[in-house]
Amino acid sequence: ESANTLDQQAAKDFETALEYGPSNFRIHHNLAISLAMKGDYRRAISEFTAAIELKPDYANSYFNRGELYFETQKFPQAEDDYSRALDLNASDPQYYNSRGHCRFMLEAYEDALSDYRRAAELGPDSAVYQTDLADAYQFLGQWEKAANAYRAAVAANSRYPRAYQNASWLMATCPDPNF
């Protein structure tokens, strides 16, 4: 069966499960993920909200709802949800990285850099986090920091193409001849 068909069936199964366990936060959470996979973000956000109301100390529901707010360009709501997730679990680098993306879109560049740095610190073996940090430095004209972060990304994963591509862009276009 196609992935789409399986996603449709999963959503139906979670909806059936809700009939028998409407106060189970995990059912709401998993239904929300299933709905998001189908592209029904409005309903997915509603189900994440229900999961949060039932279990307000579950960080992943805030994070996932934040991802949907980000995807739908509701950046202030996304930032709030990422921050709530971080209040509950400050050790997940993805939470910081996603909030960094959000803050970057909100043009809160110093806050975004702080989040990207924290994600890179918590996930030093992630070329993605290192490259996102480097990209932010490059955008802000912090050439040396960008070059160093690209080096860290390549060191973390020498097969991560975006690190090479963006480092090459820095070298080809940087107004500082040192880079």
Coordinates of N, CA, C and O in Angstrom, one line a residue:
E1 N 0.8 -1.2 0.0 CA 0.0 0.0 0.0 C 0.9 1.3 0.0 O 2.0 1.2 0.5
S2 N 0.3 2.3 -0.5 CA 1.1 3.6 -0.6 C 1.2 4.2 0.8 O 0.3 3.9 1.7
A3 N 2.2 5.0 1.0 CA 2.3 5.7 2.3 C 1.1 6.6 2.6 O 0.7 6.6 3.8
N4 N 0.5 7.2 1.6 CA -0.6 8.0 1.8 C -1.8 7.2 2.3 O -2.5 7.6 3.2
T5 N -2.0 6.0 1.7 CA -3.1 5.2 2.2 C -2.9 4.7 3.6 O -3.8 4.7 4.4
L6 N -1.6 4.4 4.0 CA -1.3 4.0 5.3 C -1.5 5.2 6.3 O -2.0 5.0 7.4
D7 N -1.2 6.4 5.9 CA -1.4 7.6 6.7 C -2.9 7.8 7.0 O -3.3 8.1 8.1
Q8 N -3.7 7.6 5.9 CA -5.1 7.8 6.0 C -5.7 6.8 7.1 O -6.5 7.1 7.9
Q9 N -5.2 5.5 7.0 CA -5.7 4.5 7.9 C -5.2 4.8 9.3 O -6.0 4.6 10.2
A10 N -4.0 5.2 9.5 CA -3.5 5.5 10.8 C -4.4 6.6 11.4 O -4.8 6.5 12.6
A11 N -4.7 7.7 10.7 CA -5.6 8.7 11.2 C -6.9 8.1 11.7 O -7.4 8.5 12.7
K12 N -7.5 7.3 10.8 CA -8.8 6.7 11.2 C -8.7 5.8 12.5 O -9.5 5.9 13.3
D13 N -7.6 5.1 12.6 CA -7.4 4.2 13.7 C -7.2 5.1 15.0 O -7.8 4.8 16.1
F14 N -6.5 6.2 14.9 CA -6.4 7.1 16.1 C -7.7 7.7 16.4 O -8.0 7.9 17.6
E15 N -8.5 8.1 15.4 CA -9.8 8.7 15.7 C -10.7 7.6 16.4 O -11.4 8.0 17.3
T16 N -10.6 6.4 16.0 CA -11.3 5.3 16.7 C -10.8 5.2 18.1 O -11.6 5.0 19.1
A17 N -9.5 5.2 18.3 CA -8.9 5.1 19.6 C -9.4 6.2 20.5 O -9.7 6.0 21.7
L18 N -9.6 7.4 20.0 CA -10.1 8.6 20.7 C -11.5 8.3 21.3 O -11.9 8.8 22.3
E19 N -12.3 7.6 20.5 CA -13.7 7.3 21.0 C -13.6 6.5 22.3 O -14.5 6.6 23.1
Y20 N -12.6 5.6 22.4 CA -12.5 4.8 23.6 C -11.6 5.4 24.7 O -11.7 5.0 25.9
G21 N -10.8 6.4 24.3 CA -9.9 7.0 25.3 C -9.7 8.5 25.1 O -8.6 8.9 24.8
P22 N -10.8 9.2 25.2 CA -10.7 10.7 24.9 C -9.8 11.5 25.8 O -9.4 12.6 25.5
S23 N -9.5 10.9 27.0 CA -8.7 11.7 27.9 C -7.2 11.2 27.9 O -6.5 11.6 28.8
N24 N -6.9 10.4 26.9 CA -5.5 9.9 26.8 C -4.7 10.9 25.9 O -4.9 11.0 24.7
F25 N -3.8 11.6 26.5 CA -3.1 12.6 25.8 C -2.3 12.1 24.6 O -2.1 12.7 23.6
R26 N -1.7 10.8 24.8 CA -0.9 10.2 23.8 C -1.7 10.0 22.5 O -1.2 10.1 21.4
I27 N -3.0 9.6 22.6 CA -3.8 9.4 21.4 C -4.0 10.7 20.7 O -3.8 10.7 19.4
H28 N -4.2 11.8 21.4 CA -4.4 13.1 20.7 C -3.0 13.5 20.1 O -3.0 13.9 18.9
H29 N -1.9 13.2 20.8 CA -0.6 13.6 20.2 C -0.4 12.8 18.9 O 0.0 13.3 17.9
N30 N -0.6 11.5 19.0 CA -0.3 10.6 17.8 C -1.3 10.9 16.7 O -0.9 10.9 15.5
L31 N -2.5 11.2 17.0 CA -3.5 11.6 15.9 C -3.0 12.9 15.3 O -3.0 13.0 14.1
A32 N -2.5 13.8 16.1 CA -2.0 15.1 15.5 C -0.8 14.8 14.6 O -0.8 15.4 13.5
I33 N 0.1 14.0 14.9 CA 1.2 13.6 14.0 C 0.7 13.0 12.8 O 1.1 13.4 11.7
S34 N -0.3 12.1 12.9 CA -0.9 11.5 11.7 C -1.6 12.6 10.8 O -1.4 12.5 9.6
L35 N -2.3 13.5 11.4 CA -2.9 14.5 10.6 C -1.9 15.4 10.0 O -2.1 15.9 8.8
A36 N -0.9 15.8 10.7 CA 0.2 16.6 10.1 C 0.8 15.9 8.9 O 1.1 16.5 7.9
M37 N 1.0 14.6 9.0 CA 1.6 13.8 7.9 C 0.7 13.9 6.7 O 1.2 13.9 5.5
K38 N -0.6 14.0 6.9 CA -1.5 14.2 5.8 C -1.7 15.6 5.3 O -2.3 15.9 4.3
G39 N -1.0 16.5 6.0 CA -1.1 17.9 5.6 C -2.3 18.7 6.2 O -2.5 19.8 5.8
D40 N -3.0 18.1 7.1 CA -4.1 18.7 7.8 C -3.6 19.4 9.0 O -3.8 19.0 10.2
Y41 N -2.9 20.5 8.8 CA -2.3 21.2 9.9 C -3.2 21.9 10.9 O -3.0 21.9 12.1
R42 N -4.4 22.4 10.4 CA -5.3 23.0 11.3 C -5.8 22.0 12.3 O -5.8 22.3 13.5
R43 N -6.2 20.8 11.9 CA -6.7 19.8 12.8 C -5.6 19.3 13.7 O -5.8 18.9 14.9
A44 N -4.4 19.1 13.1 CA -3.2 18.6 13.9 C -2.9 19.6 15.0 O -2.7 19.2 16.1
I45 N -3.0 20.9 14.7 CA -2.7 21.9 15.8 C -3.8 21.7 16.9 O -3.4 21.8 18.1
S46 N -5.0 21.5 16.5 CA -6.1 21.4 17.5 C -5.8 20.1 18.4 O -6.0 20.1 19.6
E47 N -5.4 19.0 17.7 CA -5.1 17.8 18.5 C -3.9 18.0 19.4 O -3.9 17.4 20.5
F48 N -2.9 18.7 19.0 CA -1.7 18.9 19.8 C -2.2 19.8 21.0 O -1.7 19.6 22.2
T49 N -3.1 20.7 20.8 CA -3.6 21.6 21.9 C -4.4 20.7 22.9 O -4.2 20.9 24.1
A50 N -5.1 19.8 22.4 CA -5.9 18.9 23.3 C -4.9 18.0 24.1 O -5.1 17.8 25.3
A51 N -3.8 17.6 23.5 CA -2.8 16.8 24.2 C -2.1 17.6 25.3 O -1.9 17.2 26.4
I52 N -1.9 18.9 24.9 CA -1.2 19.8 25.9 C -2.2 20.0 27.1 O -1.7 20.1 28.2
E53 N -3.4 20.2 26.8 CA -4.4 20.5 27.9 C -4.5 19.3 28.8 O -4.6 19.4 30.0
L54 N -4.3 18.1 28.3 CA -4.4 16.8 29.1 C -3.1 16.6 29.8 O -3.1 16.0 30.9
K55 N -1.9 16.9 29.2 CA -0.6 16.7 29.8 C 0.3 17.9 29.5 O 1.1 17.8 28.6
P56 N 0.1 19.0 30.3 CA 0.9 20.2 30.0 C 2.4 20.1 30.3 O 3.1 21.0 29.9
D57 N 2.9 19.0 30.8 CA 4.3 18.9 31.1 C 5.0 18.0 30.0 O 6.1 17.6 30.2
Y58 N 4.4 17.7 28.9 CA 5.0 16.9 27.9 C 5.5 17.8 26.8 O 4.8 18.4 25.9
A59 N 6.8 18.0 26.8 CA 7.5 18.9 26.0 C 7.3 18.7 24.5 O 7.2 19.6 23.7
N60 N 7.3 17.4 24.1 CA 7.2 17.1 22.7 C 5.9 17.6 22.0 O 5.9 18.0 20.8
S61 N 4.8 17.7 22.7 CA 3.6 18.3 22.2 C 3.8 19.7 21.8 O 3.3 20.2 20.8
Y62 N 4.4 20.5 22.7 CA 4.7 21.9 22.4 C 5.6 22.0 21.2 O 5.4 22.8 20.3
F63 N 6.7 21.2 21.2 CA 7.6 21.3 20.1 C 6.9 21.0 18.8 O 7.1 21.7 17.8
N64 N 6.1 19.9 18.7 CA 5.5 19.5 17.5 C 4.5 20.5 17.0 O 4.4 20.8 15.8
R65 N 3.7 21.1 18.0 CA 2.8 22.2 17.6 C 3.6 23.4 17.1 O 3.2 24.0 16.1
G66 N 4.7 23.6 17.7 CA 5.5 24.7 17.3 C 6.0 24.5 15.8 O 6.1 25.5 15.0
E67 N 6.3 23.3 15.5 CA 6.8 23.0 14.1 C 5.7 23.3 13.1 O 6.0 23.8 12.0
L68 N 4.4 23.0 13.5 CA 3.3 23.3 12.6 C 3.1 24.8 12.5 O 2.8 25.3 11.4
Y69 N 3.2 25.5 13.6 CA 3.0 26.9 13.6 C 4.1 27.5 12.7 O 3.9 28.4 11.9
F70 N 5.3 27.0 12.8 CA 6.4 27.5 12.0 C 6.1 27.2 10.5 O 6.3 28.1 9.6
E71 N 5.7 26.0 10.2 CA 5.4 25.6 8.8 C 4.3 26.5 8.2 O 4.3 26.8 7.0
T72 N 3.4 27.0 9.1 CA 2.3 27.9 8.6 C 2.6 29.3 8.8 O 1.7 30.2 8.7
Q73 N 3.9 29.6 9.1 CA 4.4 31.0 9.2 C 3.8 31.8 10.3 O 3.7 33.0 10.3
K74 N 3.3 31.1 11.4 CA 2.9 31.8 12.6 C 4.0 31.8 13.6 O 4.0 31.0 14.5
F75 N 5.0 32.6 13.3 CA 6.3 32.6 14.0 C 6.2 32.9 15.5 O 6.8 32.3 16.3
P76 N 5.4 33.9 15.9 CA 5.3 34.2 17.3 C 4.7 33.0 18.1 O 5.2 32.7 19.2
Q77 N 3.7 32.4 17.5 CA 3.1 31.2 18.2 C 4.2 30.1 18.3 O 4.3 29.4 19.3
A78 N 4.9 29.9 17.2 CA 5.9 28.9 17.1 C 7.0 29.1 18.2 O 7.4 28.2 18.9
E79 N 7.5 30.4 18.3 CA 8.5 30.7 19.2 C 8.0 30.4 20.7 O 8.7 29.9 21.5
D80 N 6.7 30.8 20.9 CA 6.2 30.5 22.3 C 6.2 29.0 22.6 O 6.5 28.6 23.7
D81 N 5.8 28.2 21.6 CA 5.7 26.7 21.8 C 7.1 26.2 22.0 O 7.4 25.3 22.8
Y82 N 8.1 26.6 21.2 CA 9.5 26.1 21.3 C 10.0 26.5 22.7 O 10.7 25.7 23.3
S83 N 9.7 27.7 23.1 CA 10.2 28.1 24.5 C 9.5 27.3 25.6 O 10.2 26.9 26.5
R84 N 8.3 27.0 25.4 CA 7.6 26.1 26.4 C 8.2 24.7 26.4 O 8.5 24.1 27.5
A85 N 8.5 24.2 25.3 CA 9.2 22.9 25.2 C 10.6 23.0 25.9 O 10.9 22.0 26.6
L86 N 11.3 24.0 25.7 CA 12.6 24.2 26.3 C 12.5 24.4 27.8 O 13.3 24.0 28.6
D87 N 11.4 25.0 28.3 CA 11.2 25.2 29.7 C 11.1 23.8 30.3 O 11.5 23.6 31.5
L88 N 10.5 22.9 29.6 CA 10.3 21.5 30.1 C 11.4 20.6 29.9 O 11.6 19.6 30.6
N89 N 12.2 20.8 28.8 CA 13.3 20.0 28.5 C 14.4 20.8 27.8 O 14.4 21.0 26.6
A90 N 15.3 21.3 28.6 CA 16.4 22.2 28.0 C 17.6 21.5 27.5 O 18.6 22.1 27.2
S91 N 17.5 20.1 27.3 CA 18.6 19.4 26.8 C 18.5 18.9 25.4 O 19.3 18.2 24.9
D92 N 17.4 19.2 24.7 CA 17.2 18.7 23.4 C 17.7 19.8 22.4 O 17.1 20.9 22.2
P93 N 18.7 19.5 21.6 CA 19.3 20.4 20.7 C 18.3 20.8 19.6 O 18.4 22.0 19.1
Q94 N 17.5 19.9 19.2 CA 16.5 20.2 18.1 C 15.6 21.3 18.5 O 15.2 22.2 17.7
Y95 N 15.2 21.4 19.8 CA 14.3 22.4 20.3 C 15.0 23.8 20.1 O 14.4 24.7 19.6
Y96 N 16.2 23.9 20.5 CA 17.0 25.1 20.3 C 17.1 25.5 18.8 O 17.0 26.6 18.4
N97 N 17.5 24.5 18.0 CA 17.7 24.7 16.6 C 16.4 25.3 15.9 O 16.5 26.2 15.2
S98 N 15.3 24.6 16.2 CA 14.0 25.1 15.6 C 13.7 26.5 16.1 O 13.2 27.3 15.3
R99 N 13.9 26.7 17.4 CA 13.6 28.1 17.9 C 14.5 29.1 17.3 O 14.1 30.2 17.0
G100 N 15.7 28.7 17.0 CA 16.7 29.5 16.3 C 16.1 29.9 14.9 O 16.2 31.1 14.5
H101 N 15.6 28.9 14.2 CA 15.0 29.2 12.9 C 13.9 30.2 13.0 O 13.8 31.2 12.2
C102 N 13.1 30.0 14.0 CA 11.9 30.8 14.2 C 12.4 32.3 14.5 O 11.9 33.2 13.9
R103 N 13.3 32.4 15.4 CA 13.8 33.7 15.8 C 14.5 34.4 14.7 O 14.4 35.6 14.5
F104 N 15.1 33.6 13.8 CA 15.7 34.2 12.6 C 14.7 34.8 11.7 O 14.8 35.9 11.2
M105 N 13.6 34.1 11.6 CA 12.5 34.6 10.7 C 11.8 35.8 11.3 O 11.3 36.7 10.6
L106 N 11.9 35.9 12.6 CA 11.4 37.1 13.3 C 12.4 38.2 13.4 O 12.1 39.3 14.0
E107 N 13.5 38.0 12.8 CA 14.6 39.0 12.7 C 15.2 39.3 14.1 O 15.7 40.4 14.3
A108 N 15.1 38.4 15.0 CA 15.7 38.5 16.3 C 17.0 37.7 16.3 O 17.2 36.6 16.8
Y109 N 18.0 38.3 15.5 CA 19.2 37.6 15.1 C 20.1 37.2 16.3 O 20.6 36.1 16.3
E110 N 20.2 38.0 17.3 CA 21.1 37.7 18.4 C 20.5 36.5 19.2 O 21.2 35.6 19.6
D111 N 19.2 36.5 19.4 CA 18.5 35.4 20.1 C 18.6 34.2 19.2 O 18.8 33.1 19.8
A112 N 18.5 34.3 17.9 CA 18.6 33.1 17.0 C 20.0 32.5 17.1 O 20.2 31.3 17.3
L113 N 21.0 33.4 17.1 CA 22.4 32.9 17.2 C 22.6 32.2 18.5 O 23.3 31.2 18.6
S114 N 22.1 32.7 19.6 CA 22.2 32.1 20.9 C 21.6 30.7 20.9 O 22.2 29.7 21.4
D115 N 20.5 30.5 20.2 CA 19.8 29.2 20.1 C 20.6 28.3 19.2 O 20.8 27.1 19.5
Y116 N 21.1 28.8 18.1 CA 21.9 27.9 17.2 C 23.2 27.5 17.9 O 23.6 26.3 17.8
R117 N 23.8 28.4 18.7 CA 25.1 28.0 19.4 C 24.7 26.9 20.4 O 25.5 26.0 20.6
R118 N 23.6 27.1 21.1 CA 23.3 26.1 22.1 C 23.0 24.7 21.5 O 23.4 23.7 22.0
A119 N 22.3 24.7 20.4 CA 22.0 23.5 19.6 C 23.3 22.8 19.2 O 23.5 21.6 19.4
A120 N 24.3 23.6 18.7 CA 25.6 23.1 18.3 C 26.4 22.6 19.5 O 27.1 21.6 19.4
E121 N 26.2 23.2 20.7 CA 26.9 22.7 21.9 C 26.3 21.4 22.4 O 27.1 20.5 22.7
L122 N 25.0 21.3 22.3 CA 24.3 20.1 22.8 C 24.5 19.0 21.8 O 24.4 17.8 22.2
G123 N 24.6 19.3 20.5 CA 24.7 18.3 19.5 C 26.0 18.5 18.6 O 25.9 18.8 17.4
P124 N 27.2 18.4 19.3 CA 28.4 18.7 18.6 C 28.7 17.8 17.4 O 29.5 18.1 16.5
D125 N 28.1 16.6 17.4 CA 28.3 15.7 16.3 C 27.3 15.8 15.1 O 27.2 15.0 14.2
S126 N 26.5 16.9 15.2 CA 25.5 17.1 14.2 C 26.0 18.2 13.2 O 26.1 19.3 13.5
A127 N 26.2 17.7 12.0 CA 26.6 18.6 10.9 C 25.4 19.6 10.6 O 25.7 20.8 10.2
V128 N 24.2 19.2 10.8 CA 23.1 20.1 10.6 C 23.1 21.3 11.5 O 23.0 22.4 11.1
Y129 N 23.3 21.0 12.8 CA 23.3 22.1 13.8 C 24.5 23.1 13.5 O 24.4 24.3 13.6
Q130 N 25.7 22.5 13.2 CA 26.8 23.3 12.9 C 26.6 24.1 11.7 O 27.0 25.3 11.6
T131 N 26.0 23.5 10.6 CA 25.8 24.3 9.4 C 24.8 25.4 9.6 O 24.9 26.5 9.1
D132 N 23.7 25.1 10.3 CA 22.7 26.1 10.6 C 23.3 27.3 11.3 O 23.1 28.5 11.0
L133 N 24.2 27.0 12.3 CA 24.9 28.1 13.0 C 25.8 28.9 12.0 O 25.8 30.1 12.0
A134 N 26.5 28.1 11.2 CA 27.4 28.8 10.2 C 26.6 29.7 9.2 O 27.0 30.8 8.9
D135 N 25.5 29.2 8.8 CA 24.7 29.9 7.9 C 24.2 31.3 8.5 O 24.2 32.3 7.8
A136 N 23.8 31.2 9.8 CA 23.4 32.4 10.5 C 24.6 33.4 10.6 O 24.4 34.6 10.3
Y137 N 25.7 32.9 11.0 CA 26.9 33.8 11.0 C 27.2 34.4 9.6 O 27.5 35.6 9.5
Q138 N 27.1 33.6 8.6 CA 27.4 34.1 7.3 C 26.4 35.2 6.9 O 26.8 36.2 6.4
F139 N 25.1 34.9 7.1 CA 24.1 35.9 6.8 C 24.4 37.2 7.5 O 24.1 38.3 7.0
L140 N 24.9 37.2 8.8 CA 25.1 38.4 9.6 C 26.5 39.0 9.3 O 26.9 39.9 10.0
G141 N 27.3 38.4 8.4 CA 28.6 38.9 8.0 C 29.7 38.6 9.0 O 30.7 39.3 9.1
Q142 N 29.5 37.6 9.8 CA 30.5 37.2 10.8 C 31.3 36.1 10.2 O 31.1 34.9 10.5
W143 N 32.2 36.5 9.3 CA 32.9 35.6 8.4 C 33.7 34.5 9.1 O 33.6 33.3 8.7
E144 N 34.5 34.9 10.0 CA 35.4 34.0 10.7 C 34.6 32.9 11.4 O 34.9 31.7 11.4
K145 N 33.6 33.4 12.2 CA 32.8 32.5 12.9 C 32.0 31.5 11.9 O 31.9 30.3 12.2
A146 N 31.6 32.0 10.8 CA 30.9 31.2 9.8 C 31.9 30.1 9.3 O 31.6 28.9 9.3
A147 N 33.1 30.5 9.0 CA 34.1 29.6 8.4 C 34.4 28.5 9.5 O 34.5 27.3 9.2
N148 N 34.6 28.9 10.7 CA 34.9 27.9 11.8 C 33.7 27.0 12.0 O 33.9 25.8 12.2
A149 N 32.5 27.5 11.9 CA 31.3 26.6 12.1 C 31.2 25.6 10.9 O 30.8 24.5 11.1
Y150 N 31.5 26.1 9.7 CA 31.5 25.2 8.5 C 32.5 24.1 8.7 O 32.3 22.9 8.4
R151 N 33.7 24.5 9.2 CA 34.7 23.4 9.5 C 34.2 22.4 10.5 O 34.4 21.2 10.4
A152 N 33.5 22.9 11.5 CA 33.0 22.0 12.5 C 31.9 21.1 11.9 O 31.9 19.9 12.3
A153 N 31.1 21.6 11.0 CA 30.1 20.8 10.3 C 30.8 19.7 9.5 O 30.3 18.5 9.6
V154 N 31.8 20.0 8.8 CA 32.5 19.0 8.0 C 33.2 18.0 8.9 O 33.2 16.8 8.6
A155 N 33.7 18.4 10.0 CA 34.4 17.5 10.9 C 33.3 16.6 11.5 O 33.6 15.4 11.8
A156 N 32.1 17.1 11.7 CA 31.1 16.2 12.3 C 30.6 15.2 11.3 O 30.2 14.1 11.7
N157 N 30.5 15.6 10.0 CA 30.0 14.7 9.0 C 30.7 15.1 7.6 O 30.2 16.1 7.0
S158 N 31.7 14.4 7.2 CA 32.4 14.8 6.0 C 31.6 14.5 4.8 O 32.1 14.8 3.7
R159 N 30.4 14.0 4.9 CA 29.6 13.7 3.7 C 28.3 14.5 3.7 O 27.4 14.2 3.0
Y160 N 28.3 15.6 4.5 CA 27.1 16.4 4.5 C 27.2 17.5 3.5 O 28.0 18.5 3.7
P161 N 26.5 17.4 2.4 CA 26.7 18.3 1.2 C 26.4 19.8 1.5 O 27.1 20.7 1.0
R162 N 25.5 20.1 2.3 CA 25.1 21.5 2.6 C 26.2 22.2 3.2 O 26.5 23.4 2.9
A163 N 27.0 21.6 4.1 CA 28.2 22.2 4.7 C 29.2 22.7 3.6 O 29.7 23.8 3.7
Y164 N 29.5 21.8 2.7 CA 30.4 22.1 1.7 C 29.9 23.2 0.7 O 30.6 24.1 0.4
Q165 N 28.6 23.0 0.4 CA 28.0 24.0 -0.5 C 28.0 25.4 0.0 O 28.4 26.4 -0.6
N166 N 27.6 25.5 1.3 CA 27.5 26.9 1.9 C 28.9 27.4 2.2 O 29.1 28.6 2.2
A167 N 29.8 26.5 2.6 CA 31.2 27.0 2.9 C 31.8 27.5 1.5 O 32.5 28.5 1.5
S168 N 31.5 26.8 0.5 CA 32.0 27.2 -0.9 C 31.4 28.6 -1.2 O 32.1 29.4 -1.8
W169 N 30.1 28.8 -0.9 CA 29.5 30.1 -1.2 C 30.2 31.2 -0.4 O 30.4 32.2 -0.9
L170 N 30.5 30.9 0.8 CA 31.2 31.9 1.7 C 32.5 32.2 1.0 O 32.9 33.4 0.8
M171 N 33.3 31.2 0.6 CA 34.6 31.5 0.0 C 34.5 32.2 -1.3 O 35.3 33.0 -1.7
A172 N 33.4 31.9 -2.1 CA 33.3 32.5 -3.4 C 32.8 34.0 -3.4 O 33.0 34.8 -4.3
T173 N 32.0 34.3 -2.3 CA 31.3 35.6 -2.3 C 31.7 36.5 -1.2 O 31.3 37.7 -1.2
C174 N 32.5 36.1 -0.3 CA 32.8 36.9 0.9 C 33.6 38.1 0.5 O 34.6 38.0 -0.2
P175 N 33.2 39.3 1.0 CA 33.9 40.5 0.6 C 35.3 40.6 1.3 O 36.1 41.4 0.9
D176 N 35.5 39.8 2.4 CA 36.8 39.7 3.0 C 37.7 38.7 2.3 O 37.4 37.5 2.3
P177 N 38.8 39.1 1.7 CA 39.6 38.2 0.9 C 40.3 37.1 1.8 O 40.7 36.1 1.2
N178 N 40.3 37.3 3.1 CA 40.8 36.2 3.9 C 40.0 34.9 3.9 O 40.4 33.9 4.3
F179 N 38.7 35.1 3.4 CA 37.8 33.9 3.4 C 37.4 33.6 2.0 O 36.8 32.6 1.7

